[in-house]
C-alpha cells in the first residue's frame, strides 16, 4: 500500500511547548499529549475525531485533580486509547493516571489512579525517590496498566 498525507493536526490555539510528545489513534479518535502545557507543566491532552474526511478538534482534557496545592505534573506524558476509553499518565510528583471515556459526544473523566505511597525515602530522609507512576500506560479490553519506573 501507499501512505497518503491527510493533514497537520493542531489545537485551536497555542503555542505549545513539546506539542505531540505522545500520540495515539484508535478508529475515529486521535489524542495528542502536551505534557508541558500550562502552568507548572500541568499538561493536557488534545482530542480529535475523524469526520467528513478530516480530523476535527474534540476538546482539551486536563487532570481534574490538579490544584495549586497539589499540582499534577506532565499530565499526558503517556496516553493509551481503545474503544472510546483513554488512560492518561502524569508521572510528576505525585504520579497519577486518569481514565476518561467518550460519552454523550464528549470526553468525561471516570477515575483517578494513584499509588498509596508516591515516593520513598531512606531512613534519614536525606534522599527521596519518586515513583514516576504514570510514566507509561496501556489499555487492553477491561485492563488498564500503569507503569511506575521509579519504583524499581
PDB file of C-alpha atoms in Angstrom:
ATOM      1  CA  UNK A   1       0.000   0.000   0.000  1.00  0.00           C
ATOM      2  CA  UNK A   2       0.855   3.646  -0.327  1.00  0.00           C
ATOM      3  CA  UNK A   3       0.880   6.161   2.528  1.00  0.00           C
ATOM      4  CA  UNK A   4      -1.090   9.337   1.845  1.00  0.00           C
ATOM      5  CA  UNK A   5      -0.689  12.681   3.635  1.00  0.00           C
ATOM      6  CA  UNK A   6      -4.005  13.749   5.230  1.00  0.00           C
ATOM      7  CA  UNK A   7      -3.457  16.861   7.322  1.00  0.00           C
ATOM      8  CA  UNK A   8      -1.449  18.562  10.042  1.00  0.00           C
ATOM      9  CA  UNK A   9      -3.383  18.261  13.302  1.00  0.00           C
ATOM     10  CA  UNK A  10      -3.008  21.227  15.661  1.00  0.00           C
ATOM     11  CA  UNK A  11      -5.014  22.570  18.604  1.00  0.00           C
ATOM     12  CA  UNK A  12      -7.086  25.726  18.072  1.00  0.00           C
ATOM     13  CA  UNK A  13      -4.591  27.947  19.903  1.00  0.00           C
ATOM     14  CA  UNK A  14      -1.024  27.825  21.099  1.00  0.00           C
ATOM     15  CA  UNK A  15       1.912  27.898  21.037  1.00  0.00           C
ATOM     16  CA  UNK A  16       2.538  24.720  22.968  1.00  0.00           C
ATOM     17  CA  UNK A  17       5.906  23.579  24.206  1.00  0.00           C
ATOM     18  CA  UNK A  18       6.542  19.939  23.255  1.00  0.00           C
ATOM     19  CA  UNK A  19       3.266  19.585  21.328  1.00  0.00           C
ATOM     20  CA  UNK A  20       2.624  15.969  20.314  1.00  0.00           C
ATOM     21  CA  UNK A  21       5.222  14.358  22.528  1.00  0.00           C
ATOM     22  CA  UNK A  22       2.702  11.495  22.872  1.00  0.00           C
ATOM     23  CA  UNK A  23       0.012  10.397  20.419  1.00  0.00           C
ATOM     24  CA  UNK A  24      -2.412   7.520  19.981  1.00  0.00           C
ATOM     25  CA  UNK A  25      -5.130   6.733  17.479  1.00  0.00           C
ATOM     26  CA  UNK A  26      -7.975   4.223  17.605  1.00  0.00           C
ATOM     27  CA  UNK A  27     -10.700   4.157  14.955  1.00  0.00           C
ATOM     28  CA  UNK A  28     -12.122   7.671  14.669  1.00  0.00           C
ATOM     29  CA  UNK A  29     -10.309   9.013  17.742  1.00  0.00           C
ATOM     30  CA  UNK A  30      -6.904  10.690  17.939  1.00  0.00           C
ATOM     31  CA  UNK A  31      -5.287  12.089  21.087  1.00  0.00           C
ATOM     32  CA  UNK A  32      -2.202  14.280  21.300  1.00  0.00           C
ATOM     33  CA  UNK A  33      -0.342  14.773  24.568  1.00  0.00           C
ATOM     34  CA  UNK A  34       1.251  18.069  25.562  1.00  0.00           C
ATOM     35  CA  UNK A  35       2.847  17.318  28.949  1.00  0.00           C
ATOM     36  CA  UNK A  36       4.440  20.760  29.311  1.00  0.00           C
ATOM     37  CA  UNK A  37       1.302  22.776  28.595  1.00  0.00           C
ATOM     38  CA  UNK A  38       0.043  25.121  31.286  1.00  0.00           C
ATOM     39  CA  UNK A  39       1.470  26.490  34.493  1.00  0.00           C
ATOM     40  CA  UNK A  40       3.887  24.276  36.419  1.00  0.00           C
ATOM     41  CA  UNK A  41       3.967  21.902  33.403  1.00  0.00           C
ATOM     42  CA  UNK A  42       0.456  20.730  34.263  1.00  0.00           C
ATOM     43  CA  UNK A  43      -0.040  19.167  30.826  1.00  0.00           C
ATOM     44  CA  UNK A  44      -3.083  18.485  28.672  1.00  0.00           C
ATOM     45  CA  UNK A  45      -4.455  16.143  26.037  1.00  0.00           C
ATOM     46  CA  UNK A  46      -5.935  17.500  22.811  1.00  0.00           C
ATOM     47  CA  UNK A  47      -8.568  15.178  21.326  1.00  0.00           C
ATOM     48  CA  UNK A  48      -9.672  14.940  17.704  1.00  0.00           C
ATOM     49  CA  UNK A  49     -12.415  12.943  15.908  1.00  0.00           C
ATOM     50  CA  UNK A  50     -12.350  11.790  12.298  1.00  0.00           C
ATOM     51  CA  UNK A  51     -15.438  13.129  10.494  1.00  0.00           C
ATOM     52  CA  UNK A  52     -16.138  14.047   6.880  1.00  0.00           C
ATOM     53  CA  UNK A  53     -12.591  13.084   5.791  1.00  0.00           C
ATOM     54  CA  UNK A  54     -10.884  15.393   8.287  1.00  0.00           C
ATOM     55  CA  UNK A  55      -9.701  15.431  11.896  1.00  0.00           C
ATOM     56  CA  UNK A  56     -11.962  17.765  13.907  1.00  0.00           C
ATOM     57  CA  UNK A  57     -10.990  19.182  17.271  1.00  0.00           C
ATOM     58  CA  UNK A  58     -12.960  17.447  20.052  1.00  0.00           C
ATOM     59  CA  UNK A  59     -11.612  19.202  23.119  1.00  0.00           C
ATOM     60  CA  UNK A  60      -8.864  19.681  25.653  1.00  0.00           C
ATOM     61  CA  UNK A  61      -8.545  17.319  28.614  1.00  0.00           C
ATOM     62  CA  UNK A  62      -6.749  18.188  31.824  1.00  0.00           C
ATOM     63  CA  UNK A  63      -6.381  16.441  35.149  1.00  0.00           C
ATOM     64  CA  UNK A  64      -9.465  17.355  37.218  1.00  0.00           C
ATOM     65  CA  UNK A  65      -7.413  16.698  40.378  1.00  0.00           C
ATOM     66  CA  UNK A  66      -4.888  19.430  39.539  1.00  0.00           C
ATOM     67  CA  UNK A  67      -4.780  22.132  42.218  1.00  0.00           C
ATOM     68  CA  UNK A  68      -2.195  24.796  43.059  1.00  0.00           C
ATOM     69  CA  UNK A  69      -1.607  22.965  46.360  1.00  0.00           C
ATOM     70  CA  UNK A  70      -1.046  19.592  44.668  1.00  0.00           C
ATOM     71  CA  UNK A  71      -0.054  20.286  41.081  1.00  0.00           C
ATOM     72  CA  UNK A  72      -0.152  17.466  38.583  1.00  0.00           C
ATOM     73  CA  UNK A  73       2.990  17.459  36.512  1.00  0.00           C
ATOM     74  CA  UNK A  74       3.346  16.245  32.968  1.00  0.00           C
ATOM     75  CA  UNK A  75      -0.261  15.093  32.504  1.00  0.00           C
ATOM     76  CA  UNK A  76      -0.262  13.346  29.087  1.00  0.00           C
ATOM     77  CA  UNK A  77       3.358  12.154  29.327  1.00  0.00           C
ATOM     78  CA  UNK A  78       1.792   8.823  28.276  1.00  0.00           C
ATOM     79  CA  UNK A  79      -1.545   8.142  26.560  1.00  0.00           C
ATOM     80  CA  UNK A  80      -3.395   4.983  25.512  1.00  0.00           C
ATOM     81  CA  UNK A  81      -6.668   4.927  23.613  1.00  0.00           C
ATOM     82  CA  UNK A  82      -9.034   1.999  22.961  1.00  0.00           C
ATOM     83  CA  UNK A  83     -12.745   1.665  22.179  1.00  0.00           C
ATOM     84  CA  UNK A  84     -13.770   5.106  23.447  1.00  0.00           C
ATOM     85  CA  UNK A  85     -11.635   4.881  26.589  1.00  0.00           C
ATOM     86  CA  UNK A  86      -8.481   6.842  27.296  1.00  0.00           C
ATOM     87  CA  UNK A  87      -5.900   6.450  30.036  1.00  0.00           C
ATOM     88  CA  UNK A  88      -3.523   9.367  30.597  1.00  0.00           C
ATOM     89  CA  UNK A  89      -0.306   9.144  32.604  1.00  0.00           C
ATOM     90  CA  UNK A  90       1.164  12.004  34.654  1.00  0.00           C
ATOM     91  CA  UNK A  91       4.474  10.851  36.186  1.00  0.00           C
ATOM     92  CA  UNK A  92       5.212  14.090  38.023  1.00  0.00           C
ATOM     93  CA  UNK A  93       5.184  14.436  41.766  1.00  0.00           C
ATOM     94  CA  UNK A  94       2.985  12.728  42.826  1.00  0.00           C
ATOM     95  CA  UNK A  95       2.478  10.379  39.896  1.00  0.00           C
ATOM     96  CA  UNK A  96      -1.047   9.588  38.759  1.00  0.00           C
ATOM     97  CA  UNK A  97      -3.130   8.417  35.850  1.00  0.00           C
ATOM     98  CA  UNK A  98      -6.600   9.412  34.713  1.00  0.00           C
ATOM     99  CA  UNK A  99      -9.234   7.327  32.986  1.00  0.00           C
ATOM    100  CA  UNK A 100     -11.602   9.050  30.537  1.00  0.00           C
ATOM    101  CA  UNK A 101     -14.488   7.781  28.425  1.00  0.00           C
ATOM    102  CA  UNK A 102     -16.165   9.126  25.272  1.00  0.00           C
ATOM    103  CA  UNK A 103     -19.784   9.644  26.329  1.00  0.00           C
ATOM    104  CA  UNK A 104     -22.561  11.851  25.004  1.00  0.00           C
ATOM    105  CA  UNK A 105     -20.323  13.493  22.409  1.00  0.00           C
ATOM    106  CA  UNK A 106     -17.526  14.478  24.809  1.00  0.00           C
ATOM    107  CA  UNK A 107     -14.704  13.010  26.881  1.00  0.00           C
ATOM    108  CA  UNK A 108     -15.696  12.505  30.532  1.00  0.00           C
ATOM    109  CA  UNK A 109     -13.348  11.827  33.457  1.00  0.00           C
ATOM    110  CA  UNK A 110     -14.205   8.497  35.095  1.00  0.00           C
ATOM    111  CA  UNK A 111     -11.427   7.731  37.589  1.00  0.00           C
ATOM    112  CA  UNK A 112      -8.114   8.857  39.050  1.00  0.00           C
ATOM    113  CA  UNK A 113      -5.500   6.164  39.619  1.00  0.00           C
ATOM    114  CA  UNK A 114      -2.942   6.775  42.368  1.00  0.00           C
ATOM    115  CA  UNK A 115      -0.380   4.792  44.347  1.00  0.00           C
ATOM    116  CA  UNK A 116      -0.683   4.629  48.121  1.00  0.00           C
ATOM    117  CA  UNK A 117       2.912   5.777  48.586  1.00  0.00           C
ATOM    118  CA  UNK A 118       4.055   8.170  45.853  1.00  0.00           C
ATOM    119  CA  UNK A 119       7.700   8.250  46.952  1.00  0.00           C
ATOM    120  CA  UNK A 120      10.147   6.505  49.185  1.00  0.00           C
ATOM    121  CA  UNK A 121      12.919   7.967  51.286  1.00  0.00           C
ATOM    122  CA  UNK A 122      15.939   6.496  53.009  1.00  0.00           C
ATOM    123  CA  UNK A 123      15.937   6.099  56.811  1.00  0.00           C
ATOM    124  CA  UNK A 124      17.464   9.559  57.393  1.00  0.00           C
ATOM    125  CA  UNK A 125      15.198  11.198  54.797  1.00  0.00           C
ATOM    126  CA  UNK A 126      18.242  12.632  53.073  1.00  0.00           C
ATOM    127  CA  UNK A 127      17.324  11.148  49.716  1.00  0.00           C
ATOM    128  CA  UNK A 128      13.884  10.503  48.214  1.00  0.00           C
ATOM    129  CA  UNK A 129      12.877   8.721  45.025  1.00  0.00           C
ATOM    130  CA  UNK A 130       9.607   9.496  43.234  1.00  0.00           C
ATOM    131  CA  UNK A 131       7.820   6.513  41.705  1.00  0.00           C
ATOM    132  CA  UNK A 132       7.030   8.179  38.341  1.00  0.00           C
ATOM    133  CA  UNK A 133       3.664   6.396  38.385  1.00  0.00           C
ATOM    134  CA  UNK A 134       2.031   7.229  35.029  1.00  0.00           C
ATOM    135  CA  UNK A 135       5.307   7.147  33.102  1.00  0.00           C
ATOM    136  CA  UNK A 136       3.798   4.510  30.794  1.00  0.00           C
ATOM    137  CA  UNK A 137       0.188   3.432  30.263  1.00  0.00           C
ATOM    138  CA  UNK A 138      -1.659   0.775  28.263  1.00  0.00           C
ATOM    139  CA  UNK A 139      -5.223  -0.417  27.669  1.00  0.00           C
ATOM    140  CA  UNK A 140      -6.334  -3.913  26.650  1.00  0.00           C
ATOM    141  CA  UNK A 141     -10.015  -4.696  26.944  1.00  0.00           C
ATOM    142  CA  UNK A 142     -11.057  -4.101  30.558  1.00  0.00           C
ATOM    143  CA  UNK A 143      -7.428  -3.972  31.754  1.00  0.00           C
ATOM    144  CA  UNK A 144      -5.565  -0.737  32.467  1.00  0.00           C
ATOM    145  CA  UNK A 145      -1.798  -0.938  33.075  1.00  0.00           C
ATOM    146  CA  UNK A 146       0.162   1.953  34.573  1.00  0.00           C
ATOM    147  CA  UNK A 147       3.953   1.871  34.785  1.00  0.00           C
ATOM    148  CA  UNK A 148       5.994   3.291  37.646  1.00  0.00           C
ATOM    149  CA  UNK A 149       9.650   3.160  36.565  1.00  0.00           C
ATOM    150  CA  UNK A 150      10.869   4.911  39.716  1.00  0.00           C
ATOM    151  CA  UNK A 151       9.791   2.007  41.941  1.00  0.00           C
ATOM    152  CA  UNK A 152      12.436  -0.441  40.721  1.00  0.00           C
TER     153      UNK A 152
END
